[in-house]
CSV table of C-alpha atoms in Angstrom, one decimal:
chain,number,residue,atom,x,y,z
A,1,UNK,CA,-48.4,-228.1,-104.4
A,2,UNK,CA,-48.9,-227.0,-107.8
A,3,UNK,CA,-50.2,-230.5,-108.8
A,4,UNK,CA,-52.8,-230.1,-106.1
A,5,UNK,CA,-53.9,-226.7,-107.2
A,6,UNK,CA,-53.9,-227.7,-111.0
A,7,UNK,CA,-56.6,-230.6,-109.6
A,8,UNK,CA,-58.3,-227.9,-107.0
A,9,UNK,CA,-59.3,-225.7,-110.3
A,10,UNK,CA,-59.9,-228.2,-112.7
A,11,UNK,CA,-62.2,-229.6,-109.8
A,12,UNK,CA,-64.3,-226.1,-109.4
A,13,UNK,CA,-63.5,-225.6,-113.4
A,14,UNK,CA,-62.2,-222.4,-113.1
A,15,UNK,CA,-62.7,-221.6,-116.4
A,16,UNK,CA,-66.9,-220.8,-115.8
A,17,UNK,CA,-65.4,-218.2,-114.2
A,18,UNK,CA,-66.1,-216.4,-117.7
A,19,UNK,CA,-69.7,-216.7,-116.6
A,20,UNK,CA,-70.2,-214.1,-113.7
A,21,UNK,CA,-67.2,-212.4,-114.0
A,22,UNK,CA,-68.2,-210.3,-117.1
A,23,UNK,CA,-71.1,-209.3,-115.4
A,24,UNK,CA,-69.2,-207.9,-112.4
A,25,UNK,CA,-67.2,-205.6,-114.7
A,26,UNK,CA,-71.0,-205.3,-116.3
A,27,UNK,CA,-72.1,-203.9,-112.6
A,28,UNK,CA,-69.1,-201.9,-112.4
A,29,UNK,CA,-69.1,-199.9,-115.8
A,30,UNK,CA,-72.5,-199.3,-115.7
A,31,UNK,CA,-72.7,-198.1,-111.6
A,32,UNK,CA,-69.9,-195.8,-113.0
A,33,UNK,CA,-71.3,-194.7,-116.2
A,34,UNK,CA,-74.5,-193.4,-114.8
A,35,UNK,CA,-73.8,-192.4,-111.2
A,36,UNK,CA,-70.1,-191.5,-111.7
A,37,UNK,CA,-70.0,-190.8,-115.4
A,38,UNK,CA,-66.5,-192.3,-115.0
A,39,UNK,CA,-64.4,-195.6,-115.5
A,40,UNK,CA,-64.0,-197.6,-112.7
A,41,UNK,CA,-60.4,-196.7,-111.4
A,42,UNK,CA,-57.2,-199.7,-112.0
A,43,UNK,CA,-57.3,-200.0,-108.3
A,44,UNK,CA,-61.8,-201.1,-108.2
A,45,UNK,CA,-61.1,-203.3,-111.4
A,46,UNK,CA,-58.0,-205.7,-109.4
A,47,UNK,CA,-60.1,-205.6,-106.1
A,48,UNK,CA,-63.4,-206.9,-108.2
A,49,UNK,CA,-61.5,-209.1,-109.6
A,50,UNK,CA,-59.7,-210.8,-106.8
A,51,UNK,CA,-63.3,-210.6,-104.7
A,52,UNK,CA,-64.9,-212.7,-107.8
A,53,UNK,CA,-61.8,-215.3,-108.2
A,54,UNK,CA,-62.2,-215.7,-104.3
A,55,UNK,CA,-65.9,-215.9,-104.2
A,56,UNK,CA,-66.1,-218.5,-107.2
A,57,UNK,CA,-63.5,-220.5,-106.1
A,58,UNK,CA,-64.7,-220.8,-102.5
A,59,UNK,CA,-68.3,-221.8,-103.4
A,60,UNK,CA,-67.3,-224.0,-106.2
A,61,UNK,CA,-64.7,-225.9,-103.4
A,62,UNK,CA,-67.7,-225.7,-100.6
A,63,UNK,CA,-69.8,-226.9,-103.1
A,64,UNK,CA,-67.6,-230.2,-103.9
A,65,UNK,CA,-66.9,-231.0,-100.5
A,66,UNK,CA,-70.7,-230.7,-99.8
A,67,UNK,CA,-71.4,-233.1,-102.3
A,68,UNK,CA,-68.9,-235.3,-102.0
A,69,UNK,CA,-71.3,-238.1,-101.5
A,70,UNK,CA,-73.9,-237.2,-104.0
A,71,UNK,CA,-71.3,-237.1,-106.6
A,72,UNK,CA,-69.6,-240.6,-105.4
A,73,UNK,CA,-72.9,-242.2,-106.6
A,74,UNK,CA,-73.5,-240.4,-109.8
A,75,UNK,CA,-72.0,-242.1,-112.9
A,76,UNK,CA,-71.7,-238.6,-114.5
A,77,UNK,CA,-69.9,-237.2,-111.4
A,78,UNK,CA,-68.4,-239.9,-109.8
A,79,UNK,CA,-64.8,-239.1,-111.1
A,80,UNK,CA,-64.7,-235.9,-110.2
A,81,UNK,CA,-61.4,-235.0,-108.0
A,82,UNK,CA,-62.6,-235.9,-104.0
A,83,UNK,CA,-64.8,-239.3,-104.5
A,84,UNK,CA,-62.0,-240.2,-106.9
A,85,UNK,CA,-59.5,-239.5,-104.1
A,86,UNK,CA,-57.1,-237.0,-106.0
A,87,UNK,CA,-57.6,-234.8,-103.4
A,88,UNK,CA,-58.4,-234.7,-99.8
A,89,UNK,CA,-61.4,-233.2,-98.2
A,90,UNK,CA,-58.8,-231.1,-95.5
A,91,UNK,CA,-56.8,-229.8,-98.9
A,92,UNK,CA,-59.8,-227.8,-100.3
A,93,UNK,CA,-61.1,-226.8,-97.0
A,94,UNK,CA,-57.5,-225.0,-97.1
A,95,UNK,CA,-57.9,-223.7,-100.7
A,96,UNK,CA,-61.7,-223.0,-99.3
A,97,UNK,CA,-60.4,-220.5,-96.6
A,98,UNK,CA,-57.9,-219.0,-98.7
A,99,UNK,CA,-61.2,-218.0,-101.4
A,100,UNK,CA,-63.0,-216.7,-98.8
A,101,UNK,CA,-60.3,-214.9,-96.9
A,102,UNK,CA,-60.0,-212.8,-100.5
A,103,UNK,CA,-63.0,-212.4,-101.0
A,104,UNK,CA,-63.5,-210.6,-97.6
A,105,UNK,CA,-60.2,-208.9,-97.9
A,106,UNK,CA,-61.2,-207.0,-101.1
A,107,UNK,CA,-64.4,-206.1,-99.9
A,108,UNK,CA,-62.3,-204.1,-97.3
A,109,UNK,CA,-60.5,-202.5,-99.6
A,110,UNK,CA,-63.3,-201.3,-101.7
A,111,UNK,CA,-66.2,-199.5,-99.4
A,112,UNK,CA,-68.3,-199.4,-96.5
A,113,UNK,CA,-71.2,-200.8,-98.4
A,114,UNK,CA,-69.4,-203.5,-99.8
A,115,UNK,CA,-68.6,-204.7,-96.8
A,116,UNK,CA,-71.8,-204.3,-95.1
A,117,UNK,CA,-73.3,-206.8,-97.8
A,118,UNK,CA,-70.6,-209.1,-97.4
A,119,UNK,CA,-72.4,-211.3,-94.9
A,120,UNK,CA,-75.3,-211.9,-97.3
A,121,UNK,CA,-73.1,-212.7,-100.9
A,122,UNK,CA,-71.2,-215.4,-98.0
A,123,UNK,CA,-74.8,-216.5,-96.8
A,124,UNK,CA,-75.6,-217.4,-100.3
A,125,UNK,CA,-72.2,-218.6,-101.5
A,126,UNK,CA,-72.3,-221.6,-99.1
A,127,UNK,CA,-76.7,-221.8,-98.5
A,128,UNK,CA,-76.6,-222.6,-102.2
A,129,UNK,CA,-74.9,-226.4,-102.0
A,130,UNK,CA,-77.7,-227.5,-99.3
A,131,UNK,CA,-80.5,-226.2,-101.0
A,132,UNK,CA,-80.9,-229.4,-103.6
A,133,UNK,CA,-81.7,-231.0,-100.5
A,134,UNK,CA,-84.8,-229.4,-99.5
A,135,UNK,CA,-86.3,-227.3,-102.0
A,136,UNK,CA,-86.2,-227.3,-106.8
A,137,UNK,CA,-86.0,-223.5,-105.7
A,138,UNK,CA,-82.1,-224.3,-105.4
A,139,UNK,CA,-81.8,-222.6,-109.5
A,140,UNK,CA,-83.1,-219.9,-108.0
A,141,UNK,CA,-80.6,-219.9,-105.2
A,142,UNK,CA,-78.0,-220.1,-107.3
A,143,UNK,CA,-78.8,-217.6,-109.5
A,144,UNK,CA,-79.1,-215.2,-107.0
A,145,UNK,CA,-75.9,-216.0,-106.0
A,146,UNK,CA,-74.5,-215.4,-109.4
A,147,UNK,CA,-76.8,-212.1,-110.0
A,148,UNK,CA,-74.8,-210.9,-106.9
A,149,UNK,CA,-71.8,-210.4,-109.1
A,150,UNK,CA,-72.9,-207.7,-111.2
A,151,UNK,CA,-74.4,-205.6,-108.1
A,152,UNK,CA,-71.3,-206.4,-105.9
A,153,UNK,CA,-69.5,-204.8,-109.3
A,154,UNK,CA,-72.3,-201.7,-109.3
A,155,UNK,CA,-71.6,-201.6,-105.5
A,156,UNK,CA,-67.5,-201.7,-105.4
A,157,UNK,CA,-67.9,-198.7,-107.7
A,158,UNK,CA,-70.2,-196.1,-106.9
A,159,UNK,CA,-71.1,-197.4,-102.9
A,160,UNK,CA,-74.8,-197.1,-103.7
A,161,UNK,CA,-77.7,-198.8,-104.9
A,162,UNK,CA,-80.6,-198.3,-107.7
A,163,UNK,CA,-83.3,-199.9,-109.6
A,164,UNK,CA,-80.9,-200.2,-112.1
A,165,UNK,CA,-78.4,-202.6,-110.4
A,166,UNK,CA,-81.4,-204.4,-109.6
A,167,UNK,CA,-82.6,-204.9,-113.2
A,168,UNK,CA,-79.1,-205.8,-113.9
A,169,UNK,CA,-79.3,-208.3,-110.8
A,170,UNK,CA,-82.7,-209.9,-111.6
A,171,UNK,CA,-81.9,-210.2,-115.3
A,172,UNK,CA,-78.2,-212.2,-114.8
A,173,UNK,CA,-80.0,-214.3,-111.6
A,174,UNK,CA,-83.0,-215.2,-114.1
A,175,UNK,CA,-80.4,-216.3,-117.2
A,176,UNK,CA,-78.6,-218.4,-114.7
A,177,UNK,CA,-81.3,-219.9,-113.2
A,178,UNK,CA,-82.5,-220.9,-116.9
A,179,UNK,CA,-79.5,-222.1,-117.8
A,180,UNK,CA,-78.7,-224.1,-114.5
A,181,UNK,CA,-82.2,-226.0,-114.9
A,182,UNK,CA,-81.2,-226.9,-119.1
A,183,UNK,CA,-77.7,-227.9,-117.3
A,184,UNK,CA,-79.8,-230.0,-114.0
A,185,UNK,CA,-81.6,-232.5,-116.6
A,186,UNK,CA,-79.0,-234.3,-117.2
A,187,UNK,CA,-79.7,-235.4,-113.6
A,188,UNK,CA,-83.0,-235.7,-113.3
A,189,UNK,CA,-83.7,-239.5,-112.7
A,190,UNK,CA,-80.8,-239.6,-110.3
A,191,UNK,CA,-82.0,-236.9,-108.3
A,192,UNK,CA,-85.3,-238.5,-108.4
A,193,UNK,CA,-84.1,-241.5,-107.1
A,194,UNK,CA,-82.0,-240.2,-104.5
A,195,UNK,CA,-84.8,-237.7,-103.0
A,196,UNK,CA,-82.9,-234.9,-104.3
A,197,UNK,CA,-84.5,-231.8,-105.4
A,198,UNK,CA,-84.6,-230.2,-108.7
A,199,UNK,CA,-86.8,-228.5,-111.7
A,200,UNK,CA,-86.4,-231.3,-113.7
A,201,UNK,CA,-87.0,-234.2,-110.9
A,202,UNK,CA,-90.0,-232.4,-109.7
A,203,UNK,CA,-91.4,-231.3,-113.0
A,204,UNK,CA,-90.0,-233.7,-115.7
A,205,UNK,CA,-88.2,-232.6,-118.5
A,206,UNK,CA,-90.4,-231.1,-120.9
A,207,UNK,CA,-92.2,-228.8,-118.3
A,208,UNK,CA,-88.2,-227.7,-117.1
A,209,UNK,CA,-87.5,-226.9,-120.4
A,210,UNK,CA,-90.7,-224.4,-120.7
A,211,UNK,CA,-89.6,-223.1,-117.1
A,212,UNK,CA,-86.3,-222.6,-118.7
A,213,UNK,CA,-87.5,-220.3,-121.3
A,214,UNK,CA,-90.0,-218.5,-119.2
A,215,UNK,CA,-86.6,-217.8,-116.8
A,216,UNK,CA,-85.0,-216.4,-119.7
A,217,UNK,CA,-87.8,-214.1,-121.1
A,218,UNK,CA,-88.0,-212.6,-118.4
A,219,UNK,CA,-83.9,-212.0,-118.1
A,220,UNK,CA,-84.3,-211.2,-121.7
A,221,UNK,CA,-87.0,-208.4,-120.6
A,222,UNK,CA,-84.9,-207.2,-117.9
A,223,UNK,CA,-81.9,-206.4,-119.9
A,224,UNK,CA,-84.0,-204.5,-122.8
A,225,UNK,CA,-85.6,-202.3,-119.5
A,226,UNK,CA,-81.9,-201.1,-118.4
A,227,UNK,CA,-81.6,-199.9,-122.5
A,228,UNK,CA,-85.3,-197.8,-121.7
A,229,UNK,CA,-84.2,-196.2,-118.4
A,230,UNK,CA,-80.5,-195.8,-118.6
A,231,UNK,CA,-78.4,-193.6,-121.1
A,232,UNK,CA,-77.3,-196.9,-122.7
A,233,UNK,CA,-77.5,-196.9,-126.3
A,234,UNK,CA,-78.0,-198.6,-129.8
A,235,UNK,CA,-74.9,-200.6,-129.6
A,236,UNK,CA,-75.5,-201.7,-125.8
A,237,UNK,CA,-79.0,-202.8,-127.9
A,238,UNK,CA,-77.8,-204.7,-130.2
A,239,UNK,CA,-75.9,-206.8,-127.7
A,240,UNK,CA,-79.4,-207.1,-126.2
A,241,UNK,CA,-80.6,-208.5,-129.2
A,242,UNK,CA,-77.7,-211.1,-129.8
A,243,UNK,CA,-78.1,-212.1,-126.1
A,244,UNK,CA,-81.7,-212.8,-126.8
A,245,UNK,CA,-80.3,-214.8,-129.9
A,246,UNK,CA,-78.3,-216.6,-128.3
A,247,UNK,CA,-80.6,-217.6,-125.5
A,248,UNK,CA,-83.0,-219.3,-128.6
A,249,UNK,CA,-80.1,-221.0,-130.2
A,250,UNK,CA,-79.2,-222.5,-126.7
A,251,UNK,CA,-83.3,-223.8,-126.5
A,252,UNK,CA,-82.6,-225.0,-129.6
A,253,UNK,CA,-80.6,-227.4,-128.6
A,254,UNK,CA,-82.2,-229.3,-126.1
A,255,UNK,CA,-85.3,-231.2,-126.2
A,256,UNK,CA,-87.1,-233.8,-123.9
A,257,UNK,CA,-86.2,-236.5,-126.5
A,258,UNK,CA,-82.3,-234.7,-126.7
A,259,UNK,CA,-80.1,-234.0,-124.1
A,260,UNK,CA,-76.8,-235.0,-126.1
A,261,UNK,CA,-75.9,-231.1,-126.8
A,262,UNK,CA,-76.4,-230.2,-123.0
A,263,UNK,CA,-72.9,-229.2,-122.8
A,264,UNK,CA,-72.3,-227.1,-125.7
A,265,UNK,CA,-76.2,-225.1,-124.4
A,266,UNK,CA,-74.9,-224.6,-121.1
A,267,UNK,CA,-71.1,-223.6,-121.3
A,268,UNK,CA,-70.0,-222.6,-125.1
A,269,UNK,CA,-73.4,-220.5,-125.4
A,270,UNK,CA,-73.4,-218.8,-122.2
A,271,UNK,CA,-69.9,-217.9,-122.3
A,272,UNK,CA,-70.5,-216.0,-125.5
A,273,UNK,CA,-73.5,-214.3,-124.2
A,274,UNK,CA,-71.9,-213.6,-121.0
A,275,UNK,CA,-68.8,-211.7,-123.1
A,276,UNK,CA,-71.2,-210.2,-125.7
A,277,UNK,CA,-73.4,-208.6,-122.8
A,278,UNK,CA,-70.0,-207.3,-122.1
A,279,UNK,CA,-68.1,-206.4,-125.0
A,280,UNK,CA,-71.1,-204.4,-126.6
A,281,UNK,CA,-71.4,-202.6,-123.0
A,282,UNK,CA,-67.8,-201.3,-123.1
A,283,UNK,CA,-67.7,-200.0,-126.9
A,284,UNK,CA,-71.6,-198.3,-125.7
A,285,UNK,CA,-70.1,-196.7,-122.9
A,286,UNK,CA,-67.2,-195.7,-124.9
A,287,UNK,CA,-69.0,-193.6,-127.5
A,288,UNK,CA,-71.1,-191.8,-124.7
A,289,UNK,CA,-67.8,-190.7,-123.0
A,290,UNK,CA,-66.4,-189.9,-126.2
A,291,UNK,CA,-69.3,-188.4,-127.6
């Protein structure tokens, strides 16, 4: 059993976690800070929490079992856990129904709102593997999906909604969908050839890379508005500015001619900004409660 779960989370690499989950504790200070002017209590953080560990793991699992054929064909996929048969399809669909079944259960234990959006986080949880099918809008999809994180967060805190969860929603949504597209290039001839659907297989390289940073502009431009309308200060501005940093570095990386560093753009970089965007939040918040 513990074999099979090592291979389950190595399958769904657990450790992008560090991606949206940030962000969700993002949501959750700042829905406190300015409509509470509180911390979130012990009891919102472990139910946020378990709600994001459920919600990733289940639409990571979905998401391989989904794909199971797509990634049987693809050299740069084709080892992963179910084509490789280290795991059978029926043992994630187990570890699929666990996810969800904390997911919902902590949405429950948070508030009413949470669990009236519930339906629509699930809708895009699972939506998001089929939509490479049908439509290159699937980075969009996706980060939707992950923008969902920080207003869930903003939501299992102060049961409301405002324009500024929504900045914060648009501006993690548009720096994943950037980043998924850098990440998606690496598969752009497969797609192609398999009538799958993608920035880069629709657009070519080059012109998914521009796409890329227009996505992330405008994320970059959405964080800097929540430092203009909220009581967030210089140090929640500087962690603006290394965000937007970061963001060139990772462009930086990647050319038309170079995908080599694809790996170190998409996970080492955006699991830095993801904590920065974080980190810098906290010690802002900190010296306004303090102050």
């Amino acid at each position: 059993m513990i074999r099979k779960i090592k291979i389950i989370l190595e399958m769904i690499k657990f450790e992008h976690t560090v991606f949206a989950l940030p962000f969700a504790y993002f949501g959750a200070i700042l829905g406190g800070f300015i409509v509470n002017e509180a911390w979130p209590t012990f009891m919102q953080w472990v139910w946020i929490t378990i709600a994001m560990v459920g919600a990733r793991s289940a639409a990571m699992s979905l998401n391989r079992v989904i794909d199971e054929k797509i990634d049987k064909y693809n050299p740069r996929t084709a080892n992963r856990a179910i084509p490789s048969g280290l795991i059978s399809k029926l043992e994630v669909l187990v570890f699929i129904f666990v996810s969800f079944g904390m997911l919902i259960y902590a949405a429950f234990q948070l508030n009413q709102l949470a669990v009236y959006l519930l339906p629509l986080a699930v809708f895009f949880l699972v939506i998001y593997s089929y939509t490479k099918r049908f439509t290159w809008f699937c980075h969009i999809v996706l980060g939707i999906t992950i923008g969902i994180a920080p207003l869930g967060g903003w939501v299992a805190v102060t049961g409301t909604l405002s324009i500024e969860a929504f900045l914060l929603f648009a501006a993690v949504a548009l720096w994943t969908a950037g980043f998924d597209v850098i990440y998606a290039t690496q598969d752009a001839d497969y797609d192609r050839e398999r009538g799958l659907y993608s920035i880069p297989s629709r657009f070519g390289i080059r012109r998914a890379l521009i796409l890329a940073k227009l996505f992330h502009v405008i994320s970059f431009s959405a964080f800097l508005s929540l430092f203009l309308i909220t009581p967030l200060g210089w140090l929640y501005l500087l962690g603006v500015i290394i965000a937007g940093a970061i963001m060139i570095y990772e462009h930086s990386l990647v050319s038309a001619n170079d995908l080599s560093k694809v790996g170190v753009a998409f996970f080492t970089m955006n699991g830095i900004l993801s904590l920065v965007m974080f980190i810098f939040t906290v010690g802002d918040v900190l010296l306004w409660m303090n102050a």
